Coordinates of C-alpha atoms and ligand atoms in Angstrom, one line a residue:
M1 CA -9.4 10.8 -24.9
I2 CA -8.6 9.0 -21.7
L3 CA -11.8 9.9 -19.8
R4 CA -14.1 8.4 -22.4
Q5 CA -12.2 5.2 -22.8
T6 CA -12.5 4.7 -19.1
Q7 CA -16.1 5.7 -18.9
S8 CA -17.1 3.4 -21.6
V9 CA -16.3 0.5 -19.3
I10 CA -17.9 1.8 -16.2
P11 CA -21.3 0.2 -15.8
S12 CA -23.7 3.2 -15.4
E13 CA -25.7 2.8 -12.0
E14 CA -28.8 3.6 -13.9
G15 CA -27.9 0.4 -15.9
I16 CA -27.9 -1.5 -13.0
Q17 CA -31.3 -0.6 -12.0
N18 CA -33.0 -3.5 -14.2
G19 CA -30.8 -6.2 -12.8
F20 CA -27.1 -6.3 -12.3
D21 CA -26.3 -8.8 -15.3
L22 CA -28.3 -7.1 -17.7
T23 CA -26.3 -4.2 -18.0
L24 CA -23.2 -6.0 -19.2
D25 CA -24.9 -8.3 -21.8
S26 CA -25.0 -5.8 -24.3
R27 CA -21.2 -5.5 -24.4
L28 CA -20.5 -9.4 -24.4
H29 CA -19.4 -11.6 -27.2
G30 CA -21.7 -14.4 -28.2
N31 CA -20.0 -17.3 -26.4
D32 CA -19.8 -15.1 -23.2
K33 CA -23.5 -14.1 -23.3
A34 CA -24.7 -17.8 -23.1
K35 CA -22.3 -18.2 -20.3
T36 CA -23.5 -15.3 -18.2
I37 CA -27.1 -16.6 -18.4
K38 CA -25.6 -20.1 -17.0
Q39 CA -23.7 -18.1 -14.6
R40 CA -26.7 -16.3 -13.3
H41 CA -28.6 -19.3 -12.8
Y42 CA -25.5 -20.9 -11.0
E43 CA -25.2 -17.8 -8.7
G44 CA -28.9 -18.0 -7.6
G45 CA -28.1 -21.6 -6.5
K46 CA -26.9 -22.7 -3.2
H47 CA -23.3 -21.5 -4.1
G48 CA -23.0 -17.9 -3.0
K49 CA -21.1 -15.1 -4.5
L50 CA -17.3 -14.4 -3.8
F51 CA -15.1 -11.4 -3.5
L52 CA -11.5 -11.3 -4.6
G53 CA -9.0 -8.9 -2.9
L54 CA -5.5 -8.6 -4.5
D55 CA -2.6 -7.0 -3.0
L56 CA 0.6 -6.1 -5.2
S57 CA 3.1 -5.3 -2.5
T58 CA 6.8 -4.9 -2.5
Q59 CA 7.9 -8.3 -2.0
A60 CA 4.8 -10.2 -3.0
L61 CA 1.4 -10.4 -4.9
K62 CA -1.2 -11.7 -2.4
G63 CA -4.7 -12.9 -3.1
I64 CA -7.7 -13.3 -0.6
I65 CA -11.1 -14.6 -1.6
I66 CA -14.0 -14.0 0.9
D67 CA -17.5 -14.8 0.8
S68 CA -20.5 -12.5 1.3
A69 CA -20.6 -13.1 5.0
G70 CA -16.7 -11.6 5.1
R71 CA -15.2 -15.0 5.8
V72 CA -11.9 -15.6 4.1
R73 CA -12.3 -18.7 1.9
F74 CA -9.0 -19.0 0.0
E75 CA -5.5 -17.2 0.2
T76 CA -2.4 -17.4 -1.9
A77 CA 0.9 -15.6 -2.8
V78 CA 3.4 -15.2 -5.4
N79 CA 6.8 -14.1 -3.7
F80 CA 8.7 -12.1 -6.5
D81 CA 12.4 -13.1 -5.3
H82 CA 11.5 -17.0 -5.2
D83 CA 8.6 -17.4 -7.6
L84 CA 10.0 -15.1 -10.5
P85 CA 13.8 -15.3 -9.8
E86 CA 14.6 -14.3 -13.6
F87 CA 13.8 -10.8 -12.7
K88 CA 16.7 -10.8 -10.1
T89 CA 14.9 -8.7 -7.4
K90 CA 15.9 -8.7 -4.0
G91 CA 12.8 -8.0 -1.6
G92 CA 11.0 -7.5 -4.8
V93 CA 13.2 -4.4 -5.9
H94 CA 16.5 -3.4 -7.6
Q95 CA 18.5 -1.0 -5.5
H96 CA 20.4 1.0 -7.8
A97 CA 24.4 1.9 -7.1
D98 CA 23.6 5.6 -6.3
G99 CA 22.0 4.3 -2.9
L100 CA 18.8 6.3 -3.5
T101 CA 17.1 4.8 -6.8
V102 CA 14.9 1.9 -6.1
T103 CA 12.8 0.5 -8.8
S104 CA 10.9 -3.0 -9.7
P105 CA 10.3 -4.3 -13.3
S106 CA 6.8 -3.6 -14.2
L107 CA 6.7 -6.7 -16.3
M108 CA 7.3 -8.9 -13.2
W109 CA 4.1 -7.6 -11.8
V110 CA 2.2 -8.7 -14.9
A111 CA 4.0 -12.1 -14.7
A112 CA 3.1 -12.4 -11.0
L113 CA -0.9 -11.8 -12.0
D114 CA -1.0 -14.7 -14.5
L115 CA 1.1 -17.0 -11.9
L116 CA -1.3 -16.1 -9.0
L117 CA -4.4 -16.7 -11.3
E118 CA -3.0 -20.0 -12.4
R119 CA -2.5 -21.1 -8.8
L120 CA -6.2 -20.1 -8.1
Q121 CA -7.2 -22.1 -11.1
S122 CA -5.1 -25.2 -10.4
R123 CA -6.5 -25.3 -6.7
K124 CA -10.0 -25.4 -8.7
I125 CA -11.3 -22.3 -6.8
P126 CA -14.5 -21.5 -8.4
L127 CA -13.5 -18.2 -10.0
E128 CA -16.8 -17.9 -11.9
R129 CA -18.5 -17.3 -8.6
I130 CA -16.3 -14.0 -8.1
A131 CA -18.9 -11.2 -8.4
A132 CA -16.3 -8.5 -7.5
I133 CA -12.5 -7.7 -7.4
S134 CA -10.8 -5.0 -5.9
G135 CA -7.1 -4.5 -5.2
S136 CA -4.3 -2.8 -3.3
G137 CA -1.0 -1.7 -4.5
Q138 CA 2.3 -0.5 -2.7
Q139 CA 1.5 3.3 -2.7
H140 CA 3.5 5.8 -5.0
G141 CA 5.0 3.5 -7.2
S142 CA 4.4 4.4 -11.1
V143 CA 4.0 2.4 -14.2
Y144 CA 4.6 4.0 -17.6
L145 CA 2.8 2.7 -20.6
K146 CA 3.7 3.4 -24.2
R147 CA 1.4 4.8 -26.8
G148 CA -1.0 2.2 -28.0
T149 CA -1.1 0.3 -24.7
A150 CA -4.9 1.0 -24.4
A151 CA -5.4 -0.9 -27.4
V152 CA -3.1 -3.7 -26.5
L153 CA -5.1 -4.1 -23.1
N154 CA -8.4 -3.9 -25.0
A155 CA -7.4 -6.8 -27.2
L156 CA -5.6 -9.3 -24.9
D157 CA -5.5 -12.7 -26.2
P158 CA -6.4 -15.5 -24.0
E159 CA -4.3 -17.8 -25.5
K160 CA -1.2 -15.9 -24.7
S161 CA 0.4 -14.8 -21.3
L162 CA 0.0 -11.3 -20.0
R163 CA 3.9 -11.2 -20.0
T164 CA 4.1 -11.9 -23.7
Q165 CA 1.4 -9.5 -24.6
L166 CA 2.6 -6.6 -22.5
A167 CA 6.4 -7.2 -22.9
K168 CA 6.9 -4.1 -25.1
S169 CA 4.2 -1.9 -23.6
F170 CA 6.5 -0.1 -20.8
S171 CA 8.0 3.1 -22.0
V172 CA 10.0 2.9 -18.7
A173 CA 10.7 -0.6 -18.0
N174 CA 11.4 -0.2 -14.3
S175 CA 8.9 1.3 -12.0
P176 CA 10.2 3.6 -9.5
V177 CA 8.6 2.4 -6.2
W178 CA 8.0 4.1 -2.6
M179 CA 11.5 2.9 -1.6
D180 CA 13.0 5.6 -4.2
S181 CA 14.8 8.6 -2.3
S182 CA 16.4 9.9 -5.7
T183 CA 14.1 13.1 -6.2
T184 CA 15.3 15.7 -3.7
K185 CA 15.8 18.2 -6.4
E186 CA 12.3 17.7 -7.9
C187 CA 10.9 18.0 -4.3
R188 CA 12.5 21.2 -3.7
R189 CA 11.4 22.8 -6.9
R190 CA 7.8 21.7 -6.4
D191 CA 7.7 23.0 -2.7
A192 CA 9.1 26.3 -4.1
F193 CA 6.7 26.5 -6.9
L194 CA 3.8 25.8 -4.8
G195 CA 4.7 28.4 -2.3
G196 CA 6.8 26.4 0.4
P197 CA 6.5 23.0 2.1
K198 CA 3.6 24.4 4.1
A199 CA 1.5 25.5 1.2
A200 CA 2.5 22.2 -0.7
A201 CA 1.1 20.5 2.4
R202 CA -2.1 22.5 2.4
L203 CA -2.6 22.0 -1.0
T204 CA -2.0 18.2 -1.6
G205 CA -1.9 16.8 1.9
S206 CA 1.8 16.4 2.2
R207 CA 4.8 18.6 1.6
S208 CA 6.9 17.4 -1.3
Y209 CA 8.3 13.6 -0.7
E210 CA 10.8 12.0 -2.7
R211 CA 8.9 8.8 -3.1
F212 CA 5.5 10.7 -4.3
T213 CA 4.7 10.2 -7.8
G214 CA 4.5 13.5 -9.0
N215 CA 8.3 14.1 -8.1
Q216 CA 9.1 10.5 -9.7
I217 CA 7.3 11.7 -13.0
A218 CA 8.9 15.0 -13.1
K219 CA 12.4 13.3 -12.7
I220 CA 11.7 11.0 -15.6
A221 CA 10.0 13.7 -17.6
E222 CA 13.5 15.6 -17.3
K223 CA 16.0 12.7 -17.3
F224 CA 14.3 10.6 -20.1
P225 CA 12.3 13.3 -22.3
K226 CA 12.0 10.8 -25.3
K227 CA 10.5 8.1 -23.1
Y228 CA 8.2 10.6 -21.4
A229 CA 6.9 11.6 -24.6
A230 CA 6.3 8.2 -25.7
T231 CA 4.0 7.4 -22.6
E232 CA 0.4 7.2 -23.2
Q233 CA -0.8 6.7 -19.7
I234 CA 1.0 6.9 -16.1
A235 CA -0.5 4.6 -13.6
L236 CA -0.2 3.9 -10.1
V237 CA 0.6 0.4 -9.1
S238 CA -2.9 -0.1 -8.1
S239 CA -4.7 1.6 -11.0
F240 CA -2.3 -0.3 -13.3
L241 CA -3.4 -3.7 -11.9
A242 CA -7.2 -2.4 -12.2
S243 CA -6.3 -1.5 -15.8
V244 CA -5.1 -4.9 -16.8
F245 CA -8.4 -6.4 -15.4
I246 CA -10.8 -4.0 -17.3
G247 CA -8.7 -4.0 -20.3
G248 CA -8.2 -0.1 -20.5
Y249 CA -7.2 2.7 -18.4
A250 CA -8.5 2.6 -14.8
P251 CA -9.4 5.7 -12.9
I252 CA -6.8 6.5 -9.6
D253 CA -8.8 6.4 -6.4
T254 CA -8.5 9.6 -3.9
A255 CA -6.7 7.6 -1.4
D256 CA -4.1 6.5 -3.3
G257 CA -4.0 9.5 -5.6
A258 CA -3.3 11.6 -2.6
G259 CA 0.2 10.0 -2.4
M260 CA 1.2 11.8 -5.6
N261 CA 1.7 15.6 -4.7
L262 CA -0.6 16.1 -7.6
M263 CA -4.1 16.0 -5.9
N264 CA -6.1 18.8 -4.2
I265 CA -6.5 17.3 -0.8
F266 CA -9.7 19.3 0.1
T267 CA -11.5 19.1 -3.5
K268 CA -10.2 15.7 -4.3
R269 CA -9.4 16.9 -7.9
W270 CA -6.1 16.9 -9.8
D271 CA -4.5 20.2 -9.5
R272 CA -3.5 22.2 -12.5
R273 CA -0.5 24.1 -10.7
A274 CA 0.9 20.9 -9.4
F275 CA 0.5 19.4 -12.8
D276 CA 2.3 22.5 -14.1
C277 CA 5.7 21.9 -12.2
T278 CA 5.7 18.0 -13.2
G279 CA 5.6 17.3 -16.9
K280 CA 4.4 18.3 -20.2
K281 CA 0.9 17.5 -21.2
L282 CA 0.5 15.4 -17.8
S283 CA -3.2 15.7 -17.8
E284 CA -3.4 13.7 -21.0
K285 CA -1.2 11.0 -19.4
L286 CA -3.3 10.6 -16.0
A287 CA -6.7 8.9 -15.5
P288 CA -9.6 10.7 -13.6
L289 CA -10.0 10.2 -10.0
V290 CA -12.7 8.2 -8.4
A291 CA -13.9 7.5 -4.9
A292 CA -12.7 4.1 -3.6
H293 CA -16.3 2.4 -3.7
K294 CA -17.0 3.1 -7.4
P295 CA -17.0 0.4 -10.1
V296 CA -14.2 1.2 -12.8
G297 CA -15.3 -1.5 -15.2
R298 CA -16.3 -5.2 -15.9
I299 CA -13.7 -7.7 -16.0
S300 CA -12.1 -8.1 -19.7
R301 CA -12.6 -11.2 -21.9
Y302 CA -9.0 -12.4 -21.1
F303 CA -9.8 -13.4 -17.7
T304 CA -13.4 -14.8 -18.4
V305 CA -12.0 -17.0 -21.3
R306 CA -8.5 -18.0 -19.8
Y307 CA -9.4 -18.1 -16.2
G308 CA -13.2 -18.8 -16.0
F309 CA -14.3 -15.6 -14.4
S310 CA -17.7 -14.7 -14.9
P311 CA -18.2 -11.8 -17.4
A312 CA -20.4 -10.3 -14.8
A313 CA -17.5 -9.7 -12.2
V314 CA -17.0 -6.0 -11.7
I315 CA -13.9 -4.3 -10.9
I316 CA -14.2 -1.9 -8.0
A317 CA -11.5 0.8 -8.1
F318 CA -8.0 -0.4 -6.6
S319 CA -6.4 1.5 -3.8
G320 CA -2.9 1.7 -1.8
D321 CA -2.0 -0.9 0.6
N322 CA -2.3 1.3 3.7
P323 CA -5.8 2.5 2.7
N324 CA -6.9 -1.1 2.1
S325 CA -5.6 -2.0 5.6
L326 CA -7.5 0.9 6.8
A327 CA -10.4 -0.8 5.3
A328 CA -9.9 -4.2 6.8
F329 CA -10.0 -2.7 10.1
G330 CA -13.2 -0.6 9.3
L331 CA -11.5 2.6 10.5
D332 CA -13.9 5.2 9.2
R333 CA -13.6 7.6 12.3
P334 CA -10.9 8.6 14.7
G335 CA -10.0 6.7 17.6
A336 CA -8.0 3.5 17.0
A337 CA -4.8 3.6 14.8
A338 CA -3.2 0.8 12.9
I339 CA 0.2 0.0 12.7
S340 CA 1.4 -1.8 9.8
L341 CA 4.8 -3.8 10.0
G342 CA 5.3 -4.8 6.4
T343 CA 8.3 -4.0 4.4
S344 CA 7.5 -0.4 5.5
D345 CA 6.2 0.5 9.0
T346 CA 3.2 2.8 8.8
I347 CA 1.0 4.3 11.5
F348 CA -2.3 5.4 10.1
G349 CA -5.8 6.4 11.3
A350 CA -9.1 8.1 10.1
L351 CA -9.4 11.9 10.6
I352 CA -12.2 14.2 10.0
H353 CA -10.7 17.6 10.0
P354 CA -7.1 17.0 8.7
K355 CA -4.4 19.3 9.3
P356 CA -1.7 18.6 6.7
S357 CA 1.8 19.2 8.2
A358 CA 4.8 20.7 6.5
A359 CA 7.0 18.7 8.5
E360 CA 6.1 15.2 8.3
G361 CA 3.3 12.8 7.5
H362 CA 0.6 12.6 5.0
I363 CA -3.2 13.3 4.5
F364 CA -4.9 10.8 2.2
G365 CA -8.5 10.3 1.2
N366 CA -10.3 7.8 3.2
P367 CA -11.1 4.7 0.9
I368 CA -14.3 3.8 3.2
D369 CA -15.7 7.3 3.5
P370 CA -15.8 9.7 0.3
R371 CA -15.9 12.6 2.6
G372 CA -13.4 11.6 5.2
Y373 CA -9.5 11.4 5.6
M374 CA -6.7 9.2 6.8
A375 CA -3.4 10.2 8.0
L376 CA -0.5 8.3 7.8
V377 CA 3.3 8.3 8.8
C378 CA 5.7 5.9 7.0
W379 CA 9.3 4.7 8.1
K380 CA 11.4 2.9 5.4
N381 CA 13.6 1.1 7.8
G382 CA 10.8 -1.4 8.7
S383 CA 10.7 -5.1 8.3
L384 CA 14.2 -5.3 6.2
T385 CA 16.1 -3.5 8.7
R386 CA 14.7 -5.7 11.5
E387 CA 15.8 -8.7 9.4
F388 CA 19.1 -7.0 8.9
V389 CA 19.6 -7.0 12.8
R390 CA 18.2 -10.4 13.1
N391 CA 20.7 -11.8 10.5
S392 CA 23.6 -9.7 12.0
F393 CA 23.0 -10.8 15.6
A394 CA 20.6 -13.6 15.8
R395 CA 21.6 -16.3 13.4
G396 CA 18.7 -15.3 11.2
S397 CA 16.1 -16.7 13.2
W398 CA 13.0 -15.0 14.8
P399 CA 12.9 -17.4 17.9
V400 CA 16.6 -16.5 18.6
F401 CA 15.8 -12.9 18.0
N402 CA 13.2 -13.1 20.4
R403 CA 15.3 -14.8 23.1
L404 CA 18.0 -12.3 22.9
L405 CA 15.5 -9.6 23.3
N406 CA 14.3 -11.4 26.7
K407 CA 18.0 -11.1 28.0
T408 CA 17.8 -7.0 28.1
P409 CA 15.4 -4.9 30.2
P410 CA 13.0 -2.2 28.9
G411 CA 15.1 0.9 28.2
N412 CA 18.1 -1.2 27.1
N413 CA 20.3 0.1 30.3
G414 CA 20.4 3.4 28.5
L415 CA 21.5 2.4 25.2
L416 CA 19.8 4.0 22.3
G417 CA 20.2 3.3 18.7
F418 CA 19.1 4.4 15.1
Y419 CA 19.2 2.1 12.3
F420 CA 19.2 3.6 9.0
K421 CA 20.0 0.8 6.9
E422 CA 18.1 2.5 4.1
P423 CA 17.8 6.3 3.6
E424 CA 14.9 7.2 5.9
I425 CA 11.6 9.0 5.3
T426 CA 10.7 9.9 8.7
P427 CA 12.8 11.8 9.9
P428 CA 14.5 12.4 6.4
V429 CA 17.9 10.9 6.6
F430 CA 19.7 10.4 3.3
K431 CA 23.0 9.0 4.7
T432 CA 22.8 5.4 5.9
G433 CA 24.4 4.1 9.0
I434 CA 23.8 2.6 12.4
Y435 CA 24.1 5.4 15.5
L436 CA 24.4 4.0 18.8
F437 CA 24.3 6.3 22.2
N438 CA 25.2 4.9 25.6
R439 CA 23.4 6.1 28.4
H440 CA 25.6 9.5 28.7
N441 CA 24.4 10.3 25.2
K442 CA 28.0 9.6 23.9
P443 CA 28.4 7.7 20.7
A444 CA 28.8 4.0 21.6
A445 CA 31.2 2.0 19.5
N446 CA 29.3 -1.1 19.5
A447 CA 26.8 -3.2 21.5
A448 CA 26.2 -6.8 22.3
P449 CA 23.8 -8.8 20.1
E450 CA 20.9 -8.6 22.7
Q451 CA 21.3 -4.8 22.8
N452 CA 21.0 -4.5 19.4
V453 CA 18.0 -6.6 19.1
R454 CA 16.5 -4.4 21.8
A455 CA 17.7 -1.2 20.5
V456 CA 16.2 -1.7 16.9
L457 CA 12.7 -2.1 18.0
E458 CA 12.6 0.3 20.8
S459 CA 14.1 3.0 18.4
Q460 CA 11.3 2.1 15.8
F461 CA 8.4 2.4 18.1
L462 CA 9.9 5.6 20.0
S463 CA 10.1 7.1 16.6
M464 CA 6.4 6.2 15.8
R465 CA 5.2 7.8 19.1
L466 CA 7.6 10.8 18.6
H467 CA 6.2 11.7 14.9
C468 CA 2.6 10.5 14.8
G469 CA 1.3 13.3 16.8
N470 CA 2.3 15.9 14.3
I471 CA -0.2 14.9 11.8
G472 CA -3.1 14.3 14.3
L473 CA -2.7 10.6 15.2
R474 CA -3.2 10.1 19.0
P475 CA -4.6 6.4 19.0
Q476 CA -6.7 5.2 22.0
T477 CA -6.3 1.7 20.9
I478 CA -3.7 0.1 18.3
L479 CA -4.5 -2.5 15.8
A480 CA -1.3 -4.2 14.5
T481 CA -0.8 -5.8 11.1
G482 CA 1.6 -6.8 8.5
G483 CA 4.4 -9.3 8.4
A484 CA 6.0 -8.7 11.8
S485 CA 2.7 -8.4 13.6
V486 CA 2.7 -12.0 14.2
N487 CA 5.6 -11.6 16.7
P488 CA 4.4 -11.3 20.0
S489 CA 7.6 -9.7 21.6
I490 CA 7.3 -7.0 19.0
L491 CA 3.7 -6.3 20.0
R492 CA 4.9 -6.1 23.5
I493 CA 7.2 -3.2 23.1
M494 CA 4.7 -1.6 21.0
A495 CA 2.2 -1.6 23.6
D496 CA 4.5 -0.4 26.3
V497 CA 6.1 2.4 24.2
F498 CA 2.4 3.8 23.1
G499 CA 0.6 2.8 26.7
R500 CA -2.1 1.3 24.5
N501 CA -3.8 -2.0 24.2
V502 CA -2.5 -3.7 21.0
Y503 CA -5.2 -5.6 19.0
T504 CA -4.5 -7.8 15.8
I505 CA -6.9 -9.8 13.4
K506 CA -6.2 -13.3 12.3
Q507 CA -5.4 -12.1 8.8
Q508 CA -2.1 -10.2 8.8
N509 CA -2.3 -9.5 5.1
S510 CA -4.8 -6.8 5.9
A511 CA -4.0 -4.9 2.7
A512 CA -5.6 -8.0 0.5
L513 CA -8.4 -8.5 3.1
G514 CA -9.2 -4.8 3.1
A515 CA -9.2 -5.0 -0.9
A516 CA -11.4 -8.1 -0.7
L517 CA -13.8 -6.3 1.7
R518 CA -13.8 -3.2 -0.5
A519 CA -14.9 -5.4 -3.3
L520 CA -17.7 -6.6 -1.3
H521 CA -18.7 -3.1 -0.4
G522 CA -18.2 -1.7 -3.7
W523 CA -20.6 -4.3 -5.0
K524 CA -23.2 -3.4 -2.4
C525 CA -23.1 0.0 -3.3
L526 CA -23.3 -0.7 -7.0
N527 CA -26.6 -2.9 -6.3
A528 CA -28.0 -0.4 -3.9
R529 CA -27.2 2.5 -6.3
R530 CA -26.0 4.6 -3.2
F531 CA -23.3 4.6 -0.8
I532 CA -23.6 2.1 2.0
P533 CA -21.7 2.8 5.1
F534 CA -18.8 0.5 5.4
R535 CA -19.9 -0.7 8.9
E536 CA -22.3 -2.8 7.3
V537 CA -19.5 -4.7 5.9
S538 CA -17.1 -4.4 8.7
A539 CA -19.9 -5.4 10.8
L540 CA -19.5 -8.9 9.3
L541 CA -15.9 -9.5 10.7
E542 CA -14.5 -11.2 13.7
K543 CA -13.6 -8.7 16.4
P544 CA -9.6 -7.9 16.9
K545 CA -8.2 -9.9 19.7
L546 CA -6.2 -8.2 22.3
K547 CA -2.5 -9.4 22.0
A548 CA -0.6 -7.0 24.1
R549 CA -1.3 -4.8 27.2
P550 CA 1.0 -2.0 28.3
N551 CA 2.9 -2.6 31.4
P552 CA 2.6 1.1 33.2
R553 CA 6.0 1.0 34.7
N554 CA 7.5 0.4 31.2
H555 CA 5.4 3.0 29.8
R556 CA 6.4 5.8 32.1
L557 CA 10.2 4.7 31.5
Y558 CA 9.6 5.0 27.6
T559 CA 7.8 8.4 28.0
A560 CA 10.8 9.3 30.2
I561 CA 13.2 8.6 27.2
L562 CA 11.4 10.0 24.5
P563 CA 12.7 13.9 24.9
R564 CA 16.3 12.2 24.9
F565 CA 15.3 10.1 22.0
S566 CA 14.1 13.3 20.1
K567 CA 17.2 15.0 20.9
L568 CA 19.6 12.2 19.7
E569 CA 17.5 11.9 16.5
N570 CA 18.1 15.7 15.8
I571 CA 21.9 15.1 16.2
V572 CA 21.8 12.1 13.9
V573 CA 19.5 14.1 11.4
N574 CA 21.8 17.0 11.3
R575 CA 24.8 14.7 10.8
Q576 CA 26.5 16.4 14.1
I577 CA 28.5 13.0 15.0
Ligands
ADP601 P1 4.8 -6.3 2.3 O1 3.2 -6.6 2.3 O2 5.1 -5.0 2.4 O3 5.4 -7.2 1.2 P2 4.4 -8.2 4.8 O4 3.5 -7.3 5.4 O5 4.1 -9.4 3.9 O6 5.3 -7.1 3.5 O7 5.8 -8.4 5.6 C1 6.9 -9.2 5.3 C2 7.8 -9.0 6.4 O8 7.4 -9.7 7.6 C3 9.1 -9.9 6.1 O9 10.0 -8.9 5.5 C4 9.6 -10.3 7.6 O10 10.8 -9.6 8.1 C5 8.6 -10.0 8.4 N1 8.2 -11.0 9.4 C6 7.6 -12.2 9.4 N2 7.6 -13.0 10.2 C7 8.1 -12.3 11.2 C8 8.2 -12.6 12.6 N3 8.1 -13.7 13.4 N4 8.9 -11.7 13.3 C9 9.2 -10.4 12.8 N5 8.9 -10.0 11.4 C10 8.6 -11.1 10.8
XUL602 C1 3.1 4.8 2.3 C2 4.3 4.0 1.7 C3 4.6 2.6 1.9 C4 4.1 1.9 0.7 C5 4.4 0.4 0.7 O1 3.3 6.2 2.1 O2 5.2 4.5 1.2 O3 3.8 2.1 3.2 O4 2.6 2.1 0.6 O5 3.9 -0.4 1.5

């Protein structure tokens, strides 16, 4: 039974009482035992403990190592398209011919993990000093593991690669990822079964969404019944990576678990009714839920022998990329919100009294406050759509893109555009296309390069401002993160649209940083045998730096445009043009 397998590798907090290392000695092989004793001595010396955070994002696997003072000591990344070209992904994914289905090869993620760890090893990073590891995964994606995989994970041979050993372990070779929009039928069915979108949102924190894992599972159960029946475990991207590390199925944390339409958002438990409209025997195929600061096991022998990690290294529950970014900013109470400009664009912040919306946005558990919540709104047309406009109109160069932007005034002389290069999540748009409107709200046939560059950015931030209030996000200040947050011209428009100061931290890979900080936090909680406020960890961090102040005149202009933007957006959504 899954629960038992998982529990057997979770060190009991009682056991920790007598000393951190002692708990695990009983589970070690002879050689490893000797190593632990040496290791304990080493860690007591002048070299302090280190903490590893991983982020398995859409386009890359990133790793950040921090010390116990929260300082970043090392970072590296494996880019799927460039470093693993044999998997033939574009932006880390495969877009299917129907224009709606989007998947990533599960084995590619496993290959990326070995590659990243080999890189750390070849750079002589003292992996034996890593006391705890946590991680992050793109949210909602699901990994389907064949019967017998628990045993394979438990007995991984350090002489062979993960890729070789797990090659036959996936009952569904290609994982549906968050960019998938192919499950509208399953969503309508779930909403109806649960009493309508409002009831579904009240129960699970979100109405049914195409990318949410429960709907993806329902599609696979119906379309590929044999593969579904052959599946022993369904993991999220985050819990899958944690599973590889512990050599058994890892629990799912309540922040990432909320992105499945399967968890009761208020009790933070799996919901039987939500399971009933998903797939047969689902409860046997999902790991238990756990708060994000909890340990889920010790590192498996594969990693200690192959890479030299200490057998004492503890694995703290992995979570989603947005929840981990929330941790990187220490957002445990309402006030500031973060805007992440990664492959997806998201806005999110902490909430105490969540009000799930039947229209848009999501409520997840808060990964740094087991009693708290976070609200999030997500856009699929984020960085890749900005890149598309950059490639089409700015010779593929961000400096050219920024120079063009400076040629147009805020408000773009009345031109508004909607760039749905991919089917959109917020608002829901399945038919892709670019829709331009002139100052008289009439469709515009085309626009100059500089107008397109401004239109895509203004449209993205106006949409954020328009939609985030519905889920209770009214930020006082904004913390920007993700790949595009390095671009000052983009941050200026963000500040002007929201009328708020925009700050950044040095590390734009906030999901990996958040995972490293959660590793440190979880490790502290484990040693203290109680929940320690995350502030004790986030207090260590450097203060975010002010990067853009709003220009009041521009802000007034954008506020005046908002009702017009909303009206035109409705027209596009309803396909009236
Ligand atoms: P993810 O974590 O989802 O894989 P990242 O947060 O790493 O994504 O962001 C990657 C994106 O950052 C790229 O797709 C790229 O478009 C964007 N990016 C990088 N540099 C810039 C820049 N100077 N201006 C705008 N966008 C940028
Ligand atoms: C959030 C979402 C994306 C993914 C990929 O709901 O779908 O932000 O987490 O980053």
